[in-house]
mmCIF file of N, CA and C in Angstrom:
data_model
loop_
_atom_site.group_PDB
_atom_site.id
_atom_site.type_symbol
_atom_site.label_atom_id
_atom_site.label_comp_id
_atom_site.label_asym_id
_atom_site.label_seq_id
_atom_site.Cartn_x
_atom_site.Cartn_y
_atom_site.Cartn_z
ATOM 1 N N LEU A 5 -13.999 -11.384 6.877
ATOM 2 C CA LEU A 5 -12.598 -11.173 6.383
ATOM 3 C C LEU A 5 -12.051 -10.188 7.214
ATOM 4 N N GLU A 6 -10.528 -10.351 7.703
ATOM 5 C CA GLU A 6 -9.389 -9.562 8.620
ATOM 6 C C GLU A 6 -9.232 -9.138 7.629
ATOM 7 N N ILE A 7 -8.755 -7.654 7.637
ATOM 8 C CA ILE A 7 -7.688 -6.922 6.377
ATOM 9 C C ILE A 7 -6.338 -6.662 7.477
ATOM 10 N N GLY A 8 -5.417 -6.398 6.956
ATOM 11 C CA GLY A 8 -4.051 -6.067 7.259
ATOM 12 C C GLY A 8 -4.181 -4.549 6.610
ATOM 13 N N ALA A 9 -2.981 -3.458 6.738
ATOM 14 C CA ALA A 9 -2.451 -2.439 6.311
ATOM 15 C C ALA A 9 -1.383 -2.547 5.782
ATOM 16 N N SER A 10 -0.956 -2.233 4.262
ATOM 17 C CA SER A 10 0.347 -2.199 3.383
ATOM 18 C C SER A 10 0.341 -0.752 3.209
ATOM 19 N N SER A 11 1.807 -0.690 2.923
ATOM 20 C CA SER A 11 2.262 0.235 2.435
ATOM 21 C C SER A 11 2.636 0.043 1.000
ATOM 22 N N TRP A 12 3.030 1.471 0.646
ATOM 23 C CA TRP A 12 3.151 1.272 -0.887
ATOM 24 C C TRP A 12 4.922 0.842 -1.179
ATOM 25 N N ASP A 13 5.365 0.715 -0.341
ATOM 26 C CA ASP A 13 6.995 0.520 0.025
ATOM 27 C C ASP A 13 7.173 -0.675 -0.310
ATOM 28 N N LYS A 14 7.668 -1.348 -0.999
ATOM 29 C CA LYS A 14 8.111 -2.839 -1.571
ATOM 30 C C LYS A 14 9.201 -3.292 -0.496
ATOM 31 N N SER A 15 9.644 -2.819 0.211
ATOM 32 C CA SER A 15 10.988 -3.018 1.289
ATOM 33 C C SER A 15 10.695 -3.788 2.543
ATOM 34 N N ASN A 16 11.161 -3.662 3.483
ATOM 35 C CA ASN A 16 11.095 -3.877 4.900
ATOM 36 C C ASN A 16 9.639 -3.838 5.029
ATOM 37 N N ASP A 17 9.521 -2.402 5.115
ATOM 38 C CA ASP A 17 8.635 -1.305 5.455
ATOM 39 C C ASP A 17 7.593 -1.470 4.726
ATOM 40 N N PHE A 18 7.169 -2.655 3.938
ATOM 41 C CA PHE A 18 5.891 -2.920 3.553
ATOM 42 C C PHE A 18 4.590 -2.596 4.328
ATOM 43 N N ILE A 19 4.731 -3.491 5.151
ATOM 44 C CA ILE A 19 3.845 -3.857 6.025
ATOM 45 C C ILE A 19 3.343 -2.401 7.030
ATOM 46 N N ALA A 20 2.655 -2.207 7.598
ATOM 47 C CA ALA A 20 2.197 -0.736 8.306
ATOM 48 C C ALA A 20 2.446 -1.087 9.782
ATOM 49 N N PRO A 21 3.442 -0.245 10.480
ATOM 50 C CA PRO A 21 3.522 -0.741 11.538
ATOM 51 C C PRO A 21 2.889 -0.455 12.535
ATOM 52 N N PHE A 22 1.418 -0.059 12.279
ATOM 53 C CA PHE A 22 0.241 0.140 13.046
ATOM 54 C C PHE A 22 -0.591 -1.381 12.762
ATOM 55 N N SER A 23 -0.513 -2.048 11.685
ATOM 56 C CA SER A 23 -1.410 -2.727 11.330
ATOM 57 C C SER A 23 -1.177 -4.066 11.924
ATOM 58 N N ASN A 24 -2.583 -4.713 12.166
ATOM 59 C CA ASN A 24 -3.016 -6.250 12.650
ATOM 60 C C ASN A 24 -2.075 -6.807 11.858
ATOM 61 N N TYR A 25 -2.183 -8.268 12.269
ATOM 62 C CA TYR A 25 -1.954 -9.203 11.386
ATOM 63 C C TYR A 25 -1.684 -10.293 12.246
ATOM 64 N N GLY A 26 -1.520 -11.634 11.365
ATOM 65 C CA GLY A 26 -1.556 -13.245 12.066
ATOM 66 C C GLY A 26 -1.637 -13.968 11.305
ATOM 67 N N LYS A 27 -1.329 -15.078 11.273
ATOM 68 C CA LYS A 27 -1.134 -16.112 10.521
ATOM 69 C C LYS A 27 -2.563 -17.256 10.415
ATOM 70 N N LYS A 28 -2.924 -17.369 11.793
ATOM 71 C CA LYS A 28 -4.274 -17.763 11.969
ATOM 72 C C LYS A 28 -5.553 -16.725 11.759
ATOM 73 N N THR A 29 -5.204 -15.411 11.651
ATOM 74 C CA THR A 29 -6.786 -14.473 11.756
ATOM 75 C C THR A 29 -6.977 -12.973 10.981
ATOM 76 N N VAL A 30 -5.387 -12.833 10.378
ATOM 77 C CA VAL A 30 -5.408 -11.913 9.298
ATOM 78 C C VAL A 30 -5.819 -12.462 7.443
ATOM 79 N N ASP A 31 -6.827 -12.594 7.353
ATOM 80 C CA ASP A 31 -6.452 -12.806 5.999
ATOM 81 C C ASP A 31 -5.787 -12.447 4.609
ATOM 82 N N PHE A 32 -6.030 -11.439 4.542
ATOM 83 C CA PHE A 32 -4.756 -10.584 3.682
ATOM 84 C C PHE A 32 -4.538 -9.434 3.418
ATOM 85 N N PHE A 33 -3.566 -8.368 3.204
ATOM 86 C CA PHE A 33 -2.951 -7.196 3.495
ATOM 87 C C PHE A 33 -3.816 -6.223 1.872
ATOM 88 N N SER A 34 -3.724 -5.279 2.459
ATOM 89 C CA SER A 34 -4.194 -4.081 1.521
ATOM 90 C C SER A 34 -3.747 -3.386 1.349
ATOM 91 N N PRO A 35 -3.835 -2.509 0.587
ATOM 92 C CA PRO A 35 -3.001 -0.743 0.841
ATOM 93 C C PRO A 35 -3.930 0.072 1.922
ATOM 94 N N GLY A 36 -3.186 0.570 3.155
ATOM 95 C CA GLY A 36 -3.858 1.494 3.656
ATOM 96 C C GLY A 36 -2.529 2.348 4.876
ATOM 97 N N VAL A 37 -1.337 2.845 3.840
ATOM 98 C CA VAL A 37 -1.013 4.077 4.215
ATOM 99 C C VAL A 37 -1.047 4.750 3.005
ATOM 100 N N ASN A 38 -0.991 6.221 3.619
ATOM 101 C CA ASN A 38 -0.966 7.266 2.642
ATOM 102 C C ASN A 38 -2.714 7.430 1.734
ATOM 103 N N ILE A 39 -4.123 6.977 2.157
ATOM 104 C CA ILE A 39 -4.455 6.611 0.890
ATOM 105 C C ILE A 39 -5.417 7.966 1.191
ATOM 106 N N TYR A 40 -5.614 8.500 -0.190
ATOM 107 C CA TYR A 40 -6.292 9.877 -0.162
ATOM 108 C C TYR A 40 -7.995 9.497 -0.070
ATOM 109 N N SER A 41 -8.580 10.386 0.856
ATOM 110 C CA SER A 41 -9.806 9.979 0.991
ATOM 111 C C SER A 41 -10.664 11.318 1.521
ATOM 112 N N THR A 42 -11.914 10.700 1.799
ATOM 113 C CA THR A 42 -12.682 12.283 1.849
ATOM 114 C C THR A 42 -12.713 12.207 3.302
ATOM 115 N N TYR A 43 -13.011 13.523 3.949
ATOM 116 C CA TYR A 43 -12.719 13.677 5.061
ATOM 117 C C TYR A 43 -13.883 14.635 5.350
ATOM 118 N N PRO A 44 -14.481 14.770 6.611
ATOM 119 C CA PRO A 44 -15.449 15.301 7.288
ATOM 120 C C PRO A 44 -15.257 17.101 6.629
ATOM 121 N N ASP A 45 -16.503 17.792 6.513
ATOM 122 C CA ASP A 45 -16.935 19.480 5.912
ATOM 123 C C ASP A 45 -16.148 19.255 4.289
ATOM 124 N N ASP A 46 -16.689 18.202 3.788
ATOM 125 C CA ASP A 46 -16.297 18.245 2.457
ATOM 126 C C ASP A 46 -14.849 18.347 2.281
ATOM 127 N N GLU A 47 -13.974 17.916 2.733
ATOM 128 C CA GLU A 47 -12.621 18.051 2.265
ATOM 129 C C GLU A 47 -12.001 16.434 2.002
ATOM 130 N N TYR A 48 -10.524 16.598 1.615
ATOM 131 C CA TYR A 48 -9.811 15.367 1.260
ATOM 132 C C TYR A 48 -8.198 15.379 2.187
ATOM 133 N N GLN A 49 -8.015 14.409 2.568
ATOM 134 C CA GLN A 49 -6.906 14.026 3.082
ATOM 135 C C GLN A 49 -6.314 12.787 2.920
ATOM 136 N N SER A 50 -5.171 12.781 3.187
ATOM 137 C CA SER A 50 -4.579 11.289 3.331
ATOM 138 C C SER A 50 -4.651 10.573 4.794
ATOM 139 N N ASN A 51 -4.779 9.846 4.660
ATOM 140 C CA ASN A 51 -4.918 9.032 6.222
ATOM 141 C C ASN A 51 -4.257 7.808 6.095
ATOM 142 N N SER A 52 -4.175 7.278 7.170
ATOM 143 C CA SER A 52 -3.450 5.539 7.375
ATOM 144 C C SER A 52 -4.239 5.019 8.252
ATOM 145 N N GLY A 53 -4.561 3.407 8.158
ATOM 146 C CA GLY A 53 -4.750 2.575 9.011
ATOM 147 C C GLY A 53 -5.959 1.388 8.016
ATOM 148 N N THR A 54 -5.975 0.411 9.298
ATOM 149 C CA THR A 54 -6.770 -0.458 8.366
ATOM 150 C C THR A 54 -7.955 -0.130 8.085
ATOM 151 N N SER A 55 -8.195 1.026 8.794
ATOM 152 C CA SER A 55 -9.628 1.614 8.120
ATOM 153 C C SER A 55 -9.775 1.924 6.998
ATOM 154 N N MET A 56 -8.350 2.512 6.311
ATOM 155 C CA MET A 56 -8.250 2.581 4.938
ATOM 156 C C MET A 56 -8.179 1.257 3.815
ATOM 157 N N ALA A 57 -7.482 0.567 4.756
ATOM 158 C CA ALA A 57 -6.958 -0.692 3.904
ATOM 159 C C ALA A 57 -8.440 -1.662 3.542
ATOM 160 N N SER A 58 -9.497 -1.744 4.726
ATOM 161 C CA SER A 58 -10.446 -2.290 4.349
ATOM 162 C C SER A 58 -11.816 -1.923 3.507
ATOM 163 N N PRO A 59 -11.757 -0.577 3.187
ATOM 164 C CA PRO A 59 -12.553 -0.369 2.214
ATOM 165 C C PRO A 59 -11.791 -0.207 0.725
ATOM 166 N N VAL A 60 -10.701 -0.814 0.425
ATOM 167 C CA VAL A 60 -9.960 -0.979 -0.752
ATOM 168 C C VAL A 60 -10.468 -2.438 -0.672
ATOM 169 N N THR A 61 -10.557 -3.565 -0.134
ATOM 170 C CA THR A 61 -11.069 -4.878 -0.142
ATOM 171 C C THR A 61 -12.281 -4.598 -0.335
ATOM 172 N N ALA A 62 -13.186 -3.818 -0.049
ATOM 173 C CA ALA A 62 -15.181 -3.775 -0.021
ATOM 174 C C ALA A 62 -15.057 -3.338 -1.378
ATOM 175 N N GLY A 63 -14.225 -2.093 -2.099
ATOM 176 C CA GLY A 63 -14.477 -2.137 -3.514
ATOM 177 C C GLY A 63 -14.178 -3.149 -4.574
ATOM 178 N N VAL A 64 -13.340 -3.765 -4.130
ATOM 179 C CA VAL A 64 -12.567 -5.185 -4.829
ATOM 180 C C VAL A 64 -14.042 -6.409 -4.865
ATOM 181 N N ALA A 65 -14.451 -6.209 -3.885
ATOM 182 C CA ALA A 65 -15.685 -7.243 -3.523
ATOM 183 C C ALA A 65 -17.089 -6.822 -4.384
ATOM 184 N N ALA A 66 -17.317 -5.266 -4.253
ATOM 185 C CA ALA A 66 -18.395 -4.376 -4.544
ATOM 186 C C ALA A 66 -17.769 -5.217 -6.083
ATOM 187 N N LEU A 67 -16.846 -4.141 -6.734
ATOM 188 C CA LEU A 67 -16.810 -4.909 -8.338
ATOM 189 C C LEU A 67 -16.823 -6.263 -8.423
ATOM 190 N N ILE A 68 -16.378 -7.243 -8.195
ATOM 191 C CA ILE A 68 -16.918 -8.558 -8.211
ATOM 192 C C ILE A 68 -18.482 -8.957 -8.387
ATOM 193 N N MET A 69 -19.485 -8.091 -7.087
ATOM 194 C CA MET A 69 -20.635 -8.812 -6.950
ATOM 195 C C MET A 69 -21.462 -8.144 -8.200
ATOM 196 N N SER A 70 -20.748 -6.730 -8.571
ATOM 197 C CA SER A 70 -21.862 -5.934 -9.633
ATOM 198 C C SER A 70 -21.876 -6.788 -10.686
ATOM 199 N N TYR A 71 -20.552 -7.232 -11.238
ATOM 200 C CA TYR A 71 -20.324 -7.971 -12.527
ATOM 201 C C TYR A 71 -20.437 -9.691 -12.116
ATOM 202 N N PHE A 72 -20.387 -10.069 -11.236
ATOM 203 C CA PHE A 72 -21.040 -11.564 -10.993
ATOM 204 C C PHE A 72 -22.432 -11.500 -9.729
ATOM 205 N N PRO A 73 -23.434 -10.836 -10.226
ATOM 206 C CA PRO A 73 -24.641 -11.176 -9.296
ATOM 207 C C PRO A 73 -24.993 -12.311 -8.671
ATOM 208 N N ASP A 74 -24.797 -13.178 -9.624
ATOM 209 C CA ASP A 74 -25.125 -14.819 -9.102
ATOM 210 C C ASP A 74 -24.127 -15.501 -7.948
ATOM 211 N N LEU A 75 -23.042 -15.222 -7.695
ATOM 212 C CA LEU A 75 -22.174 -14.856 -6.710
ATOM 213 C C LEU A 75 -22.514 -15.102 -5.514
ATOM 214 N N THR A 76 -22.334 -15.934 -4.758
ATOM 215 C CA THR A 76 -22.828 -15.590 -3.769
ATOM 216 C C THR A 76 -21.704 -14.799 -2.501
ATOM 217 N N ALA A 77 -21.863 -14.355 -1.304
ATOM 218 C CA ALA A 77 -21.087 -13.917 -0.346
ATOM 219 C C ALA A 77 -19.915 -14.571 -0.192
ATOM 220 N N ALA A 78 -20.148 -16.168 0.103
ATOM 221 C CA ALA A 78 -18.834 -16.961 0.563
ATOM 222 C C ALA A 78 -17.970 -17.199 -0.687
ATOM 223 N N GLN A 79 -18.978 -17.126 -1.704
ATOM 224 C CA GLN A 79 -17.865 -17.306 -3.232
ATOM 225 C C GLN A 79 -17.080 -16.254 -3.113
ATOM 226 N N VAL A 80 -17.605 -14.785 -3.053
ATOM 227 C CA VAL A 80 -16.963 -13.944 -2.878
ATOM 228 C C VAL A 80 -15.518 -13.355 -2.234
ATOM 229 N N ARG A 81 -15.924 -14.172 -0.882
ATOM 230 C CA ARG A 81 -14.993 -14.092 0.117
ATOM 231 C C ARG A 81 -13.798 -15.540 -0.195
ATOM 232 N N ASN A 82 -14.292 -16.069 -0.728
ATOM 233 C CA ASN A 82 -12.983 -17.412 -1.221
ATOM 234 C C ASN A 82 -12.250 -16.947 -2.567
ATOM 235 N N ILE A 83 -12.946 -15.881 -3.226
ATOM 236 C CA ILE A 83 -12.573 -15.473 -4.441
ATOM 237 C C ILE A 83 -11.407 -14.223 -3.951
ATOM 238 N N LEU A 84 -11.599 -13.802 -3.188
ATOM 239 C CA LEU A 84 -10.453 -12.696 -2.527
ATOM 240 C C LEU A 84 -9.813 -13.486 -1.774
ATOM 241 N N ARG A 85 -9.767 -14.295 -1.017
ATOM 242 C CA ARG A 85 -8.658 -15.334 -0.319
ATOM 243 C C ARG A 85 -8.037 -15.711 -1.406
ATOM 244 N N GLU A 86 -8.545 -16.472 -2.707
ATOM 245 C CA GLU A 86 -7.623 -17.045 -3.413
ATOM 246 C C GLU A 86 -6.680 -16.447 -4.356
ATOM 247 N N SER A 87 -7.507 -15.169 -4.985
ATOM 248 C CA SER A 87 -6.263 -14.459 -5.700
ATOM 249 C C SER A 87 -5.507 -13.602 -5.263
ATOM 250 N N THR A 88 -5.482 -13.579 -4.213
ATOM 251 C CA THR A 88 -4.386 -12.437 -3.745
ATOM 252 C C THR A 88 -3.057 -12.901 -4.089
ATOM 253 N N ARG A 89 -2.037 -11.886 -4.344
ATOM 254 C CA ARG A 89 -0.723 -11.517 -5.039
ATOM 255 C C ARG A 89 0.134 -11.839 -3.881
ATOM 256 N N LYS A 90 1.171 -12.886 -4.210
ATOM 257 C CA LYS A 90 1.954 -13.579 -3.014
ATOM 258 C C LYS A 90 3.376 -12.552 -3.445
ATOM 259 N N PHE A 91 4.350 -12.591 -2.665
ATOM 260 C CA PHE A 91 5.544 -11.648 -2.739
ATOM 261 C C PHE A 91 6.909 -12.916 -2.295
ATOM 262 N N ASP A 92 6.894 -13.548 -2.659
ATOM 263 C CA ASP A 92 8.274 -14.646 -2.774
ATOM 264 C C ASP A 92 9.327 -14.329 -1.911
ATOM 265 N N ASN A 93 9.412 -14.683 -1.085
ATOM 266 C CA ASN A 93 10.520 -14.275 0.367
ATOM 267 C C ASN A 93 10.901 -12.931 0.117
ATOM 268 N N LEU A 94 9.345 -12.382 0.075
ATOM 269 C CA LEU A 94 9.588 -10.751 0.786
ATOM 270 C C LEU A 94 10.095 -10.704 2.499
ATOM 271 N N LYS A 95 10.836 -9.936 2.576
ATOM 272 C CA LYS A 95 11.221 -9.441 4.332
ATOM 273 C C LYS A 95 10.396 -8.624 4.589
ATOM 274 N N VAL A 96 10.168 -8.923 5.706
ATOM 275 C CA VAL A 96 8.793 -7.046 6.537
ATOM 276 C C VAL A 96 9.386 -7.228 7.817
ATOM 277 N N LYS A 97 9.324 -5.707 8.015
ATOM 278 C CA LYS A 97 8.922 -5.690 9.404
ATOM 279 C C LYS A 97 7.701 -6.161 10.398
ATOM 280 N N LYS A 98 7.711 -6.925 10.948
ATOM 281 C CA LYS A 98 6.615 -7.349 11.762
ATOM 282 C C LYS A 98 6.193 -6.614 12.813
ATOM 283 N N PRO A 99 4.615 -5.667 12.410
ATOM 284 C CA PRO A 99 4.282 -4.463 13.430
ATOM 285 C C PRO A 99 4.707 -4.625 14.424
ATOM 286 N N GLY A 100 4.682 -3.892 15.028
ATOM 287 C CA GLY A 100 5.540 -3.814 17.021
ATOM 288 C C GLY A 100 6.485 -4.219 17.252
ATOM 289 N N VAL A 101 7.421 -4.823 16.537
ATOM 290 C CA VAL A 101 9.035 -5.493 16.878
ATOM 291 C C VAL A 101 9.602 -5.215 15.539
ATOM 292 N N ASN A 102 10.723 -5.124 16.438
ATOM 293 C CA ASN A 102 11.666 -5.102 15.308
ATOM 294 C C ASN A 102 12.528 -5.948 14.531
ATOM 295 N N GLU A 103 11.264 -6.978 13.990
ATOM 296 C CA GLU A 103 11.664 -8.432 13.732
ATOM 297 C C GLU A 103 11.721 -8.598 12.477
ATOM 298 N N ASP A 104 12.460 -8.940 11.385
ATOM 299 C CA ASP A 104 12.411 -9.269 9.967
ATOM 300 C C ASP A 104 11.746 -10.616 9.941
ATOM 301 N N VAL A 105 10.721 -10.936 9.123
ATOM 302 C CA VAL A 105 9.763 -11.863 8.786
ATOM 303 C C VAL A 105 9.634 -12.197 7.732
ATOM 304 N N ASN A 106 9.459 -13.060 6.825
ATOM 305 C CA ASN A 106 8.581 -13.024 5.966
ATOM 306 C C ASN A 106 7.286 -13.011 5.677
ATOM 307 N N PHE A 107 6.804 -12.316 4.707
ATOM 308 C CA PHE A 107 5.450 -11.474 4.392
ATOM 309 C C PHE A 107 4.237 -12.608 4.510
ATOM 310 N N SER A 108 4.575 -13.840 4.323
ATOM 311 C CA SER A 108 3.511 -14.622 3.936
ATOM 312 C C SER A 108 3.504 -15.449 5.372
ATOM 313 N N GLN A 109 4.173 -15.311 6.457
ATOM 314 C CA GLN A 109 3.842 -15.809 7.865
ATOM 315 C C GLN A 109 2.657 -14.830 8.181
ATOM 316 N N LEU A 110 2.753 -13.343 7.867
ATOM 317 C CA LEU A 110 1.855 -12.776 8.916
ATOM 318 C C LEU A 110 0.434 -12.479 8.290
ATOM 319 N N THR A 111 -0.456 -13.510 7.415
ATOM 320 C CA THR A 111 -1.566 -13.730 7.216
ATOM 321 C C THR A 111 -1.852 -15.063 6.612
ATOM 322 N N ILE A 112 -3.252 -15.209 6.593
ATOM 323 C CA ILE A 112 -3.571 -17.005 6.628
ATOM 324 C C ILE A 112 -3.227 -17.559 4.801
ATOM 325 N N THR A 113 -3.607 -16.290 3.979
ATOM 326 C CA THR A 113 -3.177 -16.389 2.635
ATOM 327 C C THR A 113 -1.779 -16.131 2.018
ATOM 328 N N GLY A 114 -1.052 -15.476 3.308
ATOM 329 C CA GLY A 114 0.191 -15.244 2.331
ATOM 330 C C GLY A 114 0.215 -13.954 1.454
ATOM 331 N N GLY A 115 -0.663 -13.415 1.340
ATOM 332 C CA GLY A 115 -1.074 -12.582 -0.051
ATOM 333 C C GLY A 115 -1.499 -11.179 0.139
ATOM 334 N N MET A 116 -1.720 -10.207 -0.599
ATOM 335 C CA MET A 116 -2.110 -9.073 -0.658
ATOM 336 C C MET A 116 -3.236 -8.723 -1.582
ATOM 337 N N VAL A 117 -4.405 -8.309 -1.443
ATOM 338 C CA VAL A 117 -5.706 -8.432 -2.249
ATOM 339 C C VAL A 117 -4.815 -7.921 -3.785
ATOM 340 N N ASN A 118 -6.007 -8.106 -5.055
ATOM 341 C CA ASN A 118 -5.328 -8.358 -6.271
ATOM 342 C C ASN A 118 -6.751 -8.198 -6.931
ATOM 343 N N ALA A 119 -6.937 -7.098 -7.652
ATOM 344 C CA ALA A 119 -8.092 -6.470 -8.292
ATOM 345 C C ALA A 119 -8.732 -7.345 -9.748
ATOM 346 N N TYR A 120 -7.419 -7.776 -10.367
ATOM 347 C CA TYR A 120 -7.108 -8.174 -11.401
ATOM 348 C C TYR A 120 -7.703 -9.635 -11.498
ATOM 349 N N GLU A 121 -6.963 -10.680 -10.638
ATOM 350 C CA GLU A 121 -6.828 -11.798 -10.209
ATOM 351 C C GLU A 121 -8.142 -12.228 -9.511
ATOM 352 N N ALA A 122 -8.565 -11.455 -8.869
ATOM 353 C CA ALA A 122 -10.119 -11.716 -8.416
ATOM 354 C C ALA A 122 -10.982 -11.414 -9.543
ATOM 355 N N VAL A 123 -11.229 -10.597 -10.485
ATOM 356 C CA VAL A 123 -12.138 -10.781 -11.620
ATOM 357 C C VAL A 123 -11.930 -12.106 -11.968
ATOM 358 N N LYS A 124 -10.936 -12.284 -12.684
ATOM 359 C CA LYS A 124 -9.913 -13.526 -13.554
ATOM 360 C C LYS A 124 -10.852 -15.338 -12.494
ATOM 361 N N LEU A 125 -10.659 -15.082 -11.261
ATOM 362 C CA LEU A 125 -11.370 -15.902 -11.002
ATOM 363 C C LEU A 125 -12.548 -16.170 -10.465
ATOM 364 N N ALA A 126 -13.369 -14.968 -10.603
ATOM 365 C CA ALA A 126 -15.010 -14.705 -9.956
ATOM 366 C C ALA A 126 -15.671 -15.111 -12.039
ATOM 367 N N MET A 127 -14.479 -14.692 -12.918
ATOM 368 C CA MET A 127 -15.261 -15.262 -14.081
ATOM 369 C C MET A 127 -14.963 -16.553 -14.851
ATOM 370 N N ASN A 128 -14.149 -17.553 -13.868
ATOM 371 C CA ASN A 128 -14.325 -19.380 -14.295
ATOM 372 C C ASN A 128 -15.950 -19.358 -13.297
ATOM 373 N N GLN A 129 -15.648 -18.782 -11.722
ATOM 374 C CA GLN A 129 -16.909 -19.119 -11.162
ATOM 375 C C GLN A 129 -17.637 -19.140 -12.011
ATOM 376 N N GLN A 130 -18.278 -17.741 -12.334
ATOM 377 C CA GLN A 130 -19.592 -17.635 -12.812
ATOM 378 C C GLN A 130 -19.670 -18.435 -14.128
ATOM 379 N N LYS A 131 -18.675 -18.981 -14.917
ATOM 380 C CA LYS A 131 -18.852 -19.870 -15.566
ATOM 381 C C LYS A 131 -19.164 -21.433 -15.662
ATOM 382 N N LYS A 132 -18.853 -21.480 -14.148
ATOM 383 C CA LYS A 132 -19.627 -22.836 -13.223
ATOM 384 C C LYS A 132 -20.841 -23.112 -12.873
ATOM 385 N N ILE A 133 -21.189 -21.558 -12.581
ATOM 386 C CA ILE A 133 -22.527 -21.654 -11.782
ATOM 387 C C ILE A 133 -23.304 -21.568 -13.702
ATOM 388 N N GLU A 134 -22.984 -21.291 -14.782
ATOM 389 C CA GLU A 134 -23.787 -20.782 -16.156
ATOM 390 C C GLU A 134 -24.317 -22.601 -16.632
#
């Protein structure tokens, strides 16, 4: 999975200005701005980056895999992609340029990671296995 970084601000600044994006390359976005996280020397700090967004997605994947261990990695990947939250007609600044575009045009799925919907989808997938 390739993850872009989003902020908490649901305006045209929703996408982090440093984030990767791409309708053919980035699967979806995940929170990656001002994430309070561990830091060297037993400290905590707020950090931003796709290196903050990716662990959020990994955490959702770990949650699914811990509750539904019979699902394959490919199934979990598909669940994460299919369960993203969409933002209808949300205009955002395209990273690196001063151009507003539809959020849905910046990723393959047109969405953002969504733990709740991912767990619901995993539950349905698990029932099909049983």
